[in-house]
PDB file of C-alpha atoms in Angstrom:
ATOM      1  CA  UNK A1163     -10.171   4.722  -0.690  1.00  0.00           C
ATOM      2  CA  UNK A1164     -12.036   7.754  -1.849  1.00  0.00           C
ATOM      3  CA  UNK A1165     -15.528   7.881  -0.941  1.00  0.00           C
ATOM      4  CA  UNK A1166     -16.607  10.187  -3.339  1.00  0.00           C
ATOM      5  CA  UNK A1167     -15.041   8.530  -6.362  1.00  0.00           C
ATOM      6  CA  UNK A1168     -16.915   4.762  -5.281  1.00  0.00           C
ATOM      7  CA  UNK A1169     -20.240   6.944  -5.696  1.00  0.00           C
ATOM      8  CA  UNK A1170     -19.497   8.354  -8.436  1.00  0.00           C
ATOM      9  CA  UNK A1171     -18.416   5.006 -10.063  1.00  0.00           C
ATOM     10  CA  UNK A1172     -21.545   3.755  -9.092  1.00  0.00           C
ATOM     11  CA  UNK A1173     -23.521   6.263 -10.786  1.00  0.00           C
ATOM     12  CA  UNK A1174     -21.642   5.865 -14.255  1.00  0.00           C
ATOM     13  CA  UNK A1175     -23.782   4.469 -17.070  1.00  0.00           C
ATOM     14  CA  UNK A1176     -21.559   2.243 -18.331  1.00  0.00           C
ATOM     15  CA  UNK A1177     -21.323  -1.559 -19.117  1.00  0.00           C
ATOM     16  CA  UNK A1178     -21.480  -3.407 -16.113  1.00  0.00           C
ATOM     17  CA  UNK A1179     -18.179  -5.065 -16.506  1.00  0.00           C
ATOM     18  CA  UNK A1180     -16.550  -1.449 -16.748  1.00  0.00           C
ATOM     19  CA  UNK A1181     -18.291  -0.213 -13.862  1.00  0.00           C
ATOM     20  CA  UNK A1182     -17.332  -3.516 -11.848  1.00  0.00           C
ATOM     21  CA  UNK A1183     -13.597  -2.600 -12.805  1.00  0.00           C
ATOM     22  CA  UNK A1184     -14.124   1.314 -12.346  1.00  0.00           C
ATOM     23  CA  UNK A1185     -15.004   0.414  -8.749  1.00  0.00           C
ATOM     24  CA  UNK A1186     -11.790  -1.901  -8.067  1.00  0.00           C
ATOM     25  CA  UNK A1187     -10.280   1.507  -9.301  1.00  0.00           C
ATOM     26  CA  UNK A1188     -12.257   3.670  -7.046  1.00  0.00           C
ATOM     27  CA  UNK A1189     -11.406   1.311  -3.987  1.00  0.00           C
ATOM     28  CA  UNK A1190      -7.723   2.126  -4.531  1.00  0.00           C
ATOM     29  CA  UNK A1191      -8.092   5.897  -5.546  1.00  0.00           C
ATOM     30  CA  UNK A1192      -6.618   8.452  -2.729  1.00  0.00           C
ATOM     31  CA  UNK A1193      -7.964  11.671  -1.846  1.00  0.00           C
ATOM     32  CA  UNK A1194      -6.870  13.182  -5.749  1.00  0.00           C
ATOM     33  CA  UNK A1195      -8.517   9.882  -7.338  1.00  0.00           C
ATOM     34  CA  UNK A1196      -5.383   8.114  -8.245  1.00  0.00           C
ATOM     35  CA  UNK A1197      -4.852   4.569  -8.225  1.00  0.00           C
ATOM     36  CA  UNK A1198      -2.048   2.418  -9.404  1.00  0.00           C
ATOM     37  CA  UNK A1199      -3.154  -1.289  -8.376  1.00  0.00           C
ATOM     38  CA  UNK A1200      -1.322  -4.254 -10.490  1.00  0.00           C
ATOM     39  CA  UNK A1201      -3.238  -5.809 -12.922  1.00  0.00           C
ATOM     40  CA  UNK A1202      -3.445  -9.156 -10.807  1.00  0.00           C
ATOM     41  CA  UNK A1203      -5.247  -7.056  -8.250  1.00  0.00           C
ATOM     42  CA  UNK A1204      -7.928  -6.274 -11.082  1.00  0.00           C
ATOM     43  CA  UNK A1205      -7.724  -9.561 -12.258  1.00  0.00           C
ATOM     44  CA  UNK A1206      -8.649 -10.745  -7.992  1.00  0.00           C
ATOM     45  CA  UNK A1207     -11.202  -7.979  -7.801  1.00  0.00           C
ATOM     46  CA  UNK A1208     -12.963  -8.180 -10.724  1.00  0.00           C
ATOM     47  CA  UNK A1209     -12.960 -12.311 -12.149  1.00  0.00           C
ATOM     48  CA  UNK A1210     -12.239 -10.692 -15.486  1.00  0.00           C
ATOM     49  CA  UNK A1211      -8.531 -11.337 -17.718  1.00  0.00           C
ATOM     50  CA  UNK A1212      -5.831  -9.412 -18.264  1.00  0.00           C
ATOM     51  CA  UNK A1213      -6.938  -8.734 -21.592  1.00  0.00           C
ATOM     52  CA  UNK A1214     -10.266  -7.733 -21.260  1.00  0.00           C
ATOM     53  CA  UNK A1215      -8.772  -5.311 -18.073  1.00  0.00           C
ATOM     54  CA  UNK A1216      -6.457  -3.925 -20.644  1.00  0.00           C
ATOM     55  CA  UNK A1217      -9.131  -3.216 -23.588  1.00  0.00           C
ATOM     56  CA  UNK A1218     -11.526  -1.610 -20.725  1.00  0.00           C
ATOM     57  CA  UNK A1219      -8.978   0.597 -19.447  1.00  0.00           C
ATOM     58  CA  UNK A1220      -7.751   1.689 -22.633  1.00  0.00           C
ATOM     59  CA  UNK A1221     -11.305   2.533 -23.967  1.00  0.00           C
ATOM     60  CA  UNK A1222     -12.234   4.600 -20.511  1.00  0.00           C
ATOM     61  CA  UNK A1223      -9.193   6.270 -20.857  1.00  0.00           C
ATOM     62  CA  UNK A1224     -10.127   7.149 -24.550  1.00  0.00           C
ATOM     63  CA  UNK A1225     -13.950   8.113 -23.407  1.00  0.00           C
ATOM     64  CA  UNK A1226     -12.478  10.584 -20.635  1.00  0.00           C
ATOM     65  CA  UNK A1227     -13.863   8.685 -17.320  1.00  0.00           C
ATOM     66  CA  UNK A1228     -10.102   8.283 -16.372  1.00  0.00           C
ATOM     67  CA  UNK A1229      -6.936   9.728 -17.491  1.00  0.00           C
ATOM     68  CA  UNK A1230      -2.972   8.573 -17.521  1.00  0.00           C
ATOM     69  CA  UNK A1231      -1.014  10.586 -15.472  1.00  0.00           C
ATOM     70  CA  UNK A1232       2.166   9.292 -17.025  1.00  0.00           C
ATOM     71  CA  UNK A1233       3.336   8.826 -13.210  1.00  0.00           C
ATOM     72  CA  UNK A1234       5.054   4.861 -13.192  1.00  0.00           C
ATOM     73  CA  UNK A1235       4.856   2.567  -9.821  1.00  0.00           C
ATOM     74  CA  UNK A1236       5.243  -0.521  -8.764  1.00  0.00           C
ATOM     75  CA  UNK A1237       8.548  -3.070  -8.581  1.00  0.00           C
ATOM     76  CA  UNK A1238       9.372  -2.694 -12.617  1.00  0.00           C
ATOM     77  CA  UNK A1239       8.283   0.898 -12.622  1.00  0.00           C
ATOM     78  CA  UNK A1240       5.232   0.095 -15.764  1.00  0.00           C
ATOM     79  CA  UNK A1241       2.215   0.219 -13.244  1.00  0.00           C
ATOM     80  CA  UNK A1242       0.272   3.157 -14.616  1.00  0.00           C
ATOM     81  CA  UNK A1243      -1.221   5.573 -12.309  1.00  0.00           C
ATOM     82  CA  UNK A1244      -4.638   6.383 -13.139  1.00  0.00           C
ATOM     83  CA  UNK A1245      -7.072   9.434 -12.241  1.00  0.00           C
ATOM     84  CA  UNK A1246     -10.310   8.626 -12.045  1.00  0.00           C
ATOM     85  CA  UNK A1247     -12.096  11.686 -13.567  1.00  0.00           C
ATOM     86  CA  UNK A1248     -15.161  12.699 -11.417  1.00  0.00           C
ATOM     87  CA  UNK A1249     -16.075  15.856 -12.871  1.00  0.00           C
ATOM     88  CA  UNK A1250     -17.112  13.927 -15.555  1.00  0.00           C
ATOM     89  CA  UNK A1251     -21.247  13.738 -15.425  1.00  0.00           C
ATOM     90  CA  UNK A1252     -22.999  10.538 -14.366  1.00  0.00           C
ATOM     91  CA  UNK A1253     -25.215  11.079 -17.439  1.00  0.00           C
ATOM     92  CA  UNK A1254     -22.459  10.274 -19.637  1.00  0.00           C
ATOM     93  CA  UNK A1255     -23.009   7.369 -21.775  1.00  0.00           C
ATOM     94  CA  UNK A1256     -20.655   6.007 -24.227  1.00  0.00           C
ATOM     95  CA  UNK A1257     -20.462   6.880 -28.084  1.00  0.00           C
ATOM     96  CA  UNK A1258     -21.957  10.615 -26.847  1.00  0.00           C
ATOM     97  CA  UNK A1259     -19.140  13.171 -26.920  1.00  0.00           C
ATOM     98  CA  UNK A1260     -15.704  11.894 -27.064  1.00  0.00           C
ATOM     99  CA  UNK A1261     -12.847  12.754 -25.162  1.00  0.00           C
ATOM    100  CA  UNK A1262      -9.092  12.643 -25.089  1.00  0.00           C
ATOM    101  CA  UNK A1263      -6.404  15.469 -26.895  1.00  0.00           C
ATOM    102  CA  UNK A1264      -9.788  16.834 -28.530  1.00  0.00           C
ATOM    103  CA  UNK A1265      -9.921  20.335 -28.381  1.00  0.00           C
ATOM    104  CA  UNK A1266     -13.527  20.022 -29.837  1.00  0.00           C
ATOM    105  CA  UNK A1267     -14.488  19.760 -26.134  1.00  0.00           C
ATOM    106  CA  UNK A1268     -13.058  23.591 -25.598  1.00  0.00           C
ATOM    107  CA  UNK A1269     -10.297  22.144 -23.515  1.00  0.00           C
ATOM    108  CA  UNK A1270      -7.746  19.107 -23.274  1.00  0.00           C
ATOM    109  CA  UNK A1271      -8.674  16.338 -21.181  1.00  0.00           C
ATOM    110  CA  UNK A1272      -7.034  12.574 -20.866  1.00  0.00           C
ATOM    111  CA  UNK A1273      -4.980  11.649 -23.304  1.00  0.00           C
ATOM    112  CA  UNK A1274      -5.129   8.919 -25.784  1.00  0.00           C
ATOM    113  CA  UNK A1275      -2.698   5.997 -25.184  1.00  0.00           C
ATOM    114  CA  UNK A1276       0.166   5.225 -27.523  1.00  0.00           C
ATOM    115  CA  UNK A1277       1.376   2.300 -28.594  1.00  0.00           C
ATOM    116  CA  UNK A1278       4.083   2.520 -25.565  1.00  0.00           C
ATOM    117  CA  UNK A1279       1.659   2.965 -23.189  1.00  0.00           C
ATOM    118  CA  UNK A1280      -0.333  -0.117 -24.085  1.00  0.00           C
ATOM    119  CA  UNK A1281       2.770  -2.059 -24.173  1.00  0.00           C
ATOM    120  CA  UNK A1282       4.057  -1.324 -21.032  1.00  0.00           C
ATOM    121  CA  UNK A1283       0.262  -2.679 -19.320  1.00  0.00           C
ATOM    122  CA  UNK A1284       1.038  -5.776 -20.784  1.00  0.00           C
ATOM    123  CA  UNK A1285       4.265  -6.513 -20.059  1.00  0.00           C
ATOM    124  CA  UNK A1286       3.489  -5.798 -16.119  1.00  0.00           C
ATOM    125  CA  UNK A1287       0.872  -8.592 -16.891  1.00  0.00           C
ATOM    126  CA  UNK A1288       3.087 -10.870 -17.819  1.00  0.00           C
ATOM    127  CA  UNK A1289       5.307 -10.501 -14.730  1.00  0.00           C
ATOM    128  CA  UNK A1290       2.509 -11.239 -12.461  1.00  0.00           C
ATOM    129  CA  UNK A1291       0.838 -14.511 -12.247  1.00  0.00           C
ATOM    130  CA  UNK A1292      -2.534 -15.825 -12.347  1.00  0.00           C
ATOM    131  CA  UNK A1293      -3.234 -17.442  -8.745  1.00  0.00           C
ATOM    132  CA  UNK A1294      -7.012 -16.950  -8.770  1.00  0.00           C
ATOM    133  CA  UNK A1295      -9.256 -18.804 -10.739  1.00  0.00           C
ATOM    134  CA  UNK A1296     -11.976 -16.212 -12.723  1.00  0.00           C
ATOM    135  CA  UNK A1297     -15.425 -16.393 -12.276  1.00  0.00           C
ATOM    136  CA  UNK A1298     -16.409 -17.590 -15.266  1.00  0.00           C
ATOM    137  CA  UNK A1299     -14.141 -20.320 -15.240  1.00  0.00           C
ATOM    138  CA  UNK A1300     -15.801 -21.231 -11.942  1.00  0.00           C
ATOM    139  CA  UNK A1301     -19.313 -20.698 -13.102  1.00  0.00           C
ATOM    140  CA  UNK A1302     -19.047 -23.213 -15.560  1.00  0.00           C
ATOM    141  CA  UNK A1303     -19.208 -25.319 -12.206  1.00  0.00           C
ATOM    142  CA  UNK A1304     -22.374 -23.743 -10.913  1.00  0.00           C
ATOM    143  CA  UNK A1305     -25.829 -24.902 -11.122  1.00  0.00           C
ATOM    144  CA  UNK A1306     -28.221 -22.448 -12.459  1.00  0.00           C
ATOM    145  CA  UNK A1307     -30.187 -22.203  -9.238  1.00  0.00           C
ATOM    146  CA  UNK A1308     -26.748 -21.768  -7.414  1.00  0.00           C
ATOM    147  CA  UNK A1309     -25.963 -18.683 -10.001  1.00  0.00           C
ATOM    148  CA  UNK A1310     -29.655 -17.129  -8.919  1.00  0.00           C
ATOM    149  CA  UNK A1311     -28.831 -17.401  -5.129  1.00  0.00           C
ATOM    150  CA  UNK A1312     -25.734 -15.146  -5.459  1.00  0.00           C
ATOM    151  CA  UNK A1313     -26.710 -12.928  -8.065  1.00  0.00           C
ATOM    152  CA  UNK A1314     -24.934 -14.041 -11.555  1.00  0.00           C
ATOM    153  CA  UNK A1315     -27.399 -13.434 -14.417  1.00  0.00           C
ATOM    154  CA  UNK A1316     -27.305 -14.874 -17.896  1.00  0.00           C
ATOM    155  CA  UNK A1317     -29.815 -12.880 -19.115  1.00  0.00           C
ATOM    156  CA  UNK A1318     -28.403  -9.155 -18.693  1.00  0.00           C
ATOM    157  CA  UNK A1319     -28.301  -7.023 -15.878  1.00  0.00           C
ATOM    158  CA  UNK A1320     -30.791  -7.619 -13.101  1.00  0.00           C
ATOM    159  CA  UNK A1321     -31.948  -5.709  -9.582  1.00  0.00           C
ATOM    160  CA  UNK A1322     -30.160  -6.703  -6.489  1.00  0.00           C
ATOM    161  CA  UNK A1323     -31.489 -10.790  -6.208  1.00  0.00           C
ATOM    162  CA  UNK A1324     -33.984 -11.311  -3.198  1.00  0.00           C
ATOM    163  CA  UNK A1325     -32.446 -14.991  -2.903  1.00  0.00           C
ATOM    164  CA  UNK A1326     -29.039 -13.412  -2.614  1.00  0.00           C
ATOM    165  CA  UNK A1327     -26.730 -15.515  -0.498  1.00  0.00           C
ATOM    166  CA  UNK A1328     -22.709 -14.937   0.121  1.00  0.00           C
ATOM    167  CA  UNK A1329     -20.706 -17.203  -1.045  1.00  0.00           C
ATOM    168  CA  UNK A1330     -17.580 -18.980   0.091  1.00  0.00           C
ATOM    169  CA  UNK A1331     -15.390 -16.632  -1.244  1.00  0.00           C
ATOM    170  CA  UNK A1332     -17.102 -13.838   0.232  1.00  0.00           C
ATOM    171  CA  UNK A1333     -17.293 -15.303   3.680  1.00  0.00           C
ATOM    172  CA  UNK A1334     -13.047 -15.964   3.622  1.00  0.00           C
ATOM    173  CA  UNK A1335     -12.945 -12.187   2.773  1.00  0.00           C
ATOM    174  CA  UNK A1336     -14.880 -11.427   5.684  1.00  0.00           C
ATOM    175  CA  UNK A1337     -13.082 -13.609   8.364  1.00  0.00           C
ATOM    176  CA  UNK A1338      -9.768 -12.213   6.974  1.00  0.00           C
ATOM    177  CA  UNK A1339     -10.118  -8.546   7.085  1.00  0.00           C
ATOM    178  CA  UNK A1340     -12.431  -9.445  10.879  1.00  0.00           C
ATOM    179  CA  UNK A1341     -15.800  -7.879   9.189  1.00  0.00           C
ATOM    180  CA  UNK A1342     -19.033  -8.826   9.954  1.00  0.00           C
ATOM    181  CA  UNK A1343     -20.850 -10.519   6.467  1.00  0.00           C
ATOM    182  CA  UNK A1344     -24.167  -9.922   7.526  1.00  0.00           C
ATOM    183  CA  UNK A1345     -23.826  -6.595   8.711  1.00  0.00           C
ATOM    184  CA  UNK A1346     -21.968  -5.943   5.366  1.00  0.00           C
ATOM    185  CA  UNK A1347     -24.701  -7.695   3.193  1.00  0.00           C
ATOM    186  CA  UNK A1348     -27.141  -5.442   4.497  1.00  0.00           C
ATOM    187  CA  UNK A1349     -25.248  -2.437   4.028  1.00  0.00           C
ATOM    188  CA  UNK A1350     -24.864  -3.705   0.233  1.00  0.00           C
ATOM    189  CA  UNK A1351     -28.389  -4.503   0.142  1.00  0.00           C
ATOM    190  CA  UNK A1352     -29.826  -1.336   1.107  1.00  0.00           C
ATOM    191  CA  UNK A1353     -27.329   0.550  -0.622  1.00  0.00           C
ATOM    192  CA  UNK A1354     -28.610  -0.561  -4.171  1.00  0.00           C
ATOM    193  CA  UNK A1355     -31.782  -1.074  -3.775  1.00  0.00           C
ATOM    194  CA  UNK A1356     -32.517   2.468  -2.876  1.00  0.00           C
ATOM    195  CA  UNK A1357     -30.472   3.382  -5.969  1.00  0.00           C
ATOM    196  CA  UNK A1358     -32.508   0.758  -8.224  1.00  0.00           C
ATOM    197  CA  UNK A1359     -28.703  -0.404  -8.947  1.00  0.00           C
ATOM    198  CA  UNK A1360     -28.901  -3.331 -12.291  1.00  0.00           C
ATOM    199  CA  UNK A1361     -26.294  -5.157 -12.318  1.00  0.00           C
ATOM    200  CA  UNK A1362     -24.893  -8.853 -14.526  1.00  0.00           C
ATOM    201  CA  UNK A1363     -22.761 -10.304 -11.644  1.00  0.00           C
ATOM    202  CA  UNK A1364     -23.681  -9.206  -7.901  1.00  0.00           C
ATOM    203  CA  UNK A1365     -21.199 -11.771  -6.727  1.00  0.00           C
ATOM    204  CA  UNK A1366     -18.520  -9.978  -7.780  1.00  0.00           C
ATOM    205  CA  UNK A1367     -19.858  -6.792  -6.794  1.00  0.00           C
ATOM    206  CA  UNK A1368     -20.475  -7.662  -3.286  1.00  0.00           C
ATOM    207  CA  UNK A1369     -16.564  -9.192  -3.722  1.00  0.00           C
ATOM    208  CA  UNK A1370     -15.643  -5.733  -4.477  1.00  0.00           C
ATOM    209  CA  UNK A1371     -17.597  -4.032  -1.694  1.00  0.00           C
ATOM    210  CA  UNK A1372     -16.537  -6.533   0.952  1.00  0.00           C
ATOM    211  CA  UNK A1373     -12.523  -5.283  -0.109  1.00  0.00           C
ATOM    212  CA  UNK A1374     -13.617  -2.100   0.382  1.00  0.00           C
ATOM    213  CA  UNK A1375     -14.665  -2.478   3.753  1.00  0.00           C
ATOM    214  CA  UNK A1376     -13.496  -1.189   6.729  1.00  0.00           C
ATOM    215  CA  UNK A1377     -13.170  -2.855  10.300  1.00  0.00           C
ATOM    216  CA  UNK A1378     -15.336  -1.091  12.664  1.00  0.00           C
ATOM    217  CA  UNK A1379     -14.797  -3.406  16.515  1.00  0.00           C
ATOM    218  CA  UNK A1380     -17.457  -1.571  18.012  1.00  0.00           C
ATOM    219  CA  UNK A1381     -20.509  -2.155  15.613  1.00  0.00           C
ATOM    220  CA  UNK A1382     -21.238  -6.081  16.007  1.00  0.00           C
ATOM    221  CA  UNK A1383     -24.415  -6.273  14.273  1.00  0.00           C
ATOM    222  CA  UNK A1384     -24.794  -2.887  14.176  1.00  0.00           C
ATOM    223  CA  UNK A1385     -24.176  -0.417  10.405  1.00  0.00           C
ATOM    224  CA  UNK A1386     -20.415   0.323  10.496  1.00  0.00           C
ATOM    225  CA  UNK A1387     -19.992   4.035  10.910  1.00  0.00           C
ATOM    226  CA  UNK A1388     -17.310   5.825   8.086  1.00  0.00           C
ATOM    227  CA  UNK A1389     -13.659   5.687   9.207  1.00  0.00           C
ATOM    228  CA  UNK A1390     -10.337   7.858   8.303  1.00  0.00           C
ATOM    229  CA  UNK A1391      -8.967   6.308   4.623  1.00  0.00           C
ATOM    230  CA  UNK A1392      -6.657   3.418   4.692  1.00  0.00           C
ATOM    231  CA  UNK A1393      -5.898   3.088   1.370  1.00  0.00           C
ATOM    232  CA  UNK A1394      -4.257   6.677   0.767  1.00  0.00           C
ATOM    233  CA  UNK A1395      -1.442   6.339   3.062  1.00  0.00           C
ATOM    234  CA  UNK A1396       1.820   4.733   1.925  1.00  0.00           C
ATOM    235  CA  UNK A1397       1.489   1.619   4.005  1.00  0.00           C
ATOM    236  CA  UNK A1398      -1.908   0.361   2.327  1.00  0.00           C
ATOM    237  CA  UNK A1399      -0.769   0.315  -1.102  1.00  0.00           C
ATOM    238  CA  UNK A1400       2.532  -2.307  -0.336  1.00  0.00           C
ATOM    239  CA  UNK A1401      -0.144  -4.631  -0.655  1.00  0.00           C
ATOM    240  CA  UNK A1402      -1.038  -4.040  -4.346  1.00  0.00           C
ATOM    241  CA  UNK A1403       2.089  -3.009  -6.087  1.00  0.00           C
TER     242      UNK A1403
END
């Protein structure tokens, strides 16, 4: 994981479904701020479909926040590696000054997929399964008081909920990876609030933030103190390709 590129995710003014998926990126970047996780790792991290994945990492590619490296992984050799392009101002807001092959800009930045590229996204889709239900699917399921108590909005983005409550989903990721929720929930807590983060679906941004995680024995209750990278070394990413 690279610390600097989940801040500077967070500070992108972007929709908040691109910034939810921007993070999932950020949680796999290494120390250069490339990523290559499968698109049914998106699809777990983030609740949204393979299409909408595809159509928000084509257009971020095409706005300049992350480029193609035209490096291939995973088992069929079509998983993408993306660099997630930090220098790139937290001020930046869509439709302001485009980038790709632009030389407008005084220099070249990402380029702009081709059809190829595009193609070759979706047919990794198609190889992996859908094992995880997405939120919305679920939320059609959910009271309206539930939805307040762990942060899904349906009327645009909102502060970090007062009422905010893990849920079930949250607490499994906890017990698997041997985290402590509360501990975590605080850390979440105070993290956003003293950034005045808004945000549509906290849920699945406290999803995201409990995957990004790290196991700290020594800090029961206590904040968990910055460890050494796990996902940058070779071992970490079997998981995801």
């Amino acid at each position: 994981m690279s610390r600097a590129a989940t801040d500077w995710a967070w500070g992108l003014e972007i929709k908040a479904s691109q910034k939810l998926l921007m993070l999932s990126l950020a949680d796999r970047a290494d120390e250069l701020h490339c990523c290559y996780p499968s698109i049914q790792r998106l699809v777990k991290d983030t609740g949204m479909d393979r299409k909408t994945i595809g159509k928000w990492i084509n257009q971020m590619i095409e706005d300049g926040f992350i480029s193609d490296t035209g490096e291939r992984k995973g088992k069929t050799k079509q998983v993408r590696v993306l660099r997630l392009n930090i220098e790139v101002k937290e001020a930046q807001k869509r439709n302001s000054t485009k980038f790709g092959n632009n030389t407008k800009n005084g220099h070249e930045t990402s380029p702009i997929l081709d059809n190829k590229r595009s193609q070759n996204w979706d047919a990794e889709s198609v190889i992996e399964p859908n094992i995880e239900p997405t939120l919305s699917a679920r939320g059609q399921f959910i009271s309206e008081a539930a939805k307040r108590r762990i942060g899904i909005s349906p009327n645009g983005e909102i502060p970090f909920p007062p009422a905010f409550k893990p849920s079930a989903d949250h607490i499994a990721i906890a017990s698997e990876k041997g985290i402590n929720i509360e501990t975590e929930l605080l850390n979440f807590r105070d993290y956003h609030q003293a950034r005045g983060t808004k945000l549509i679906d906290w849920n699945s941004a406290f999803r995201v933030w409990l995957r990004n995680a790290r196991v700290n024995p020594l800090s029961g209750r206590q904040r968990s103190e910055p460890e050494s990278p796990h996902w940058n070394s070779p071992e970490g990413w079997k998981d995801f390709i």
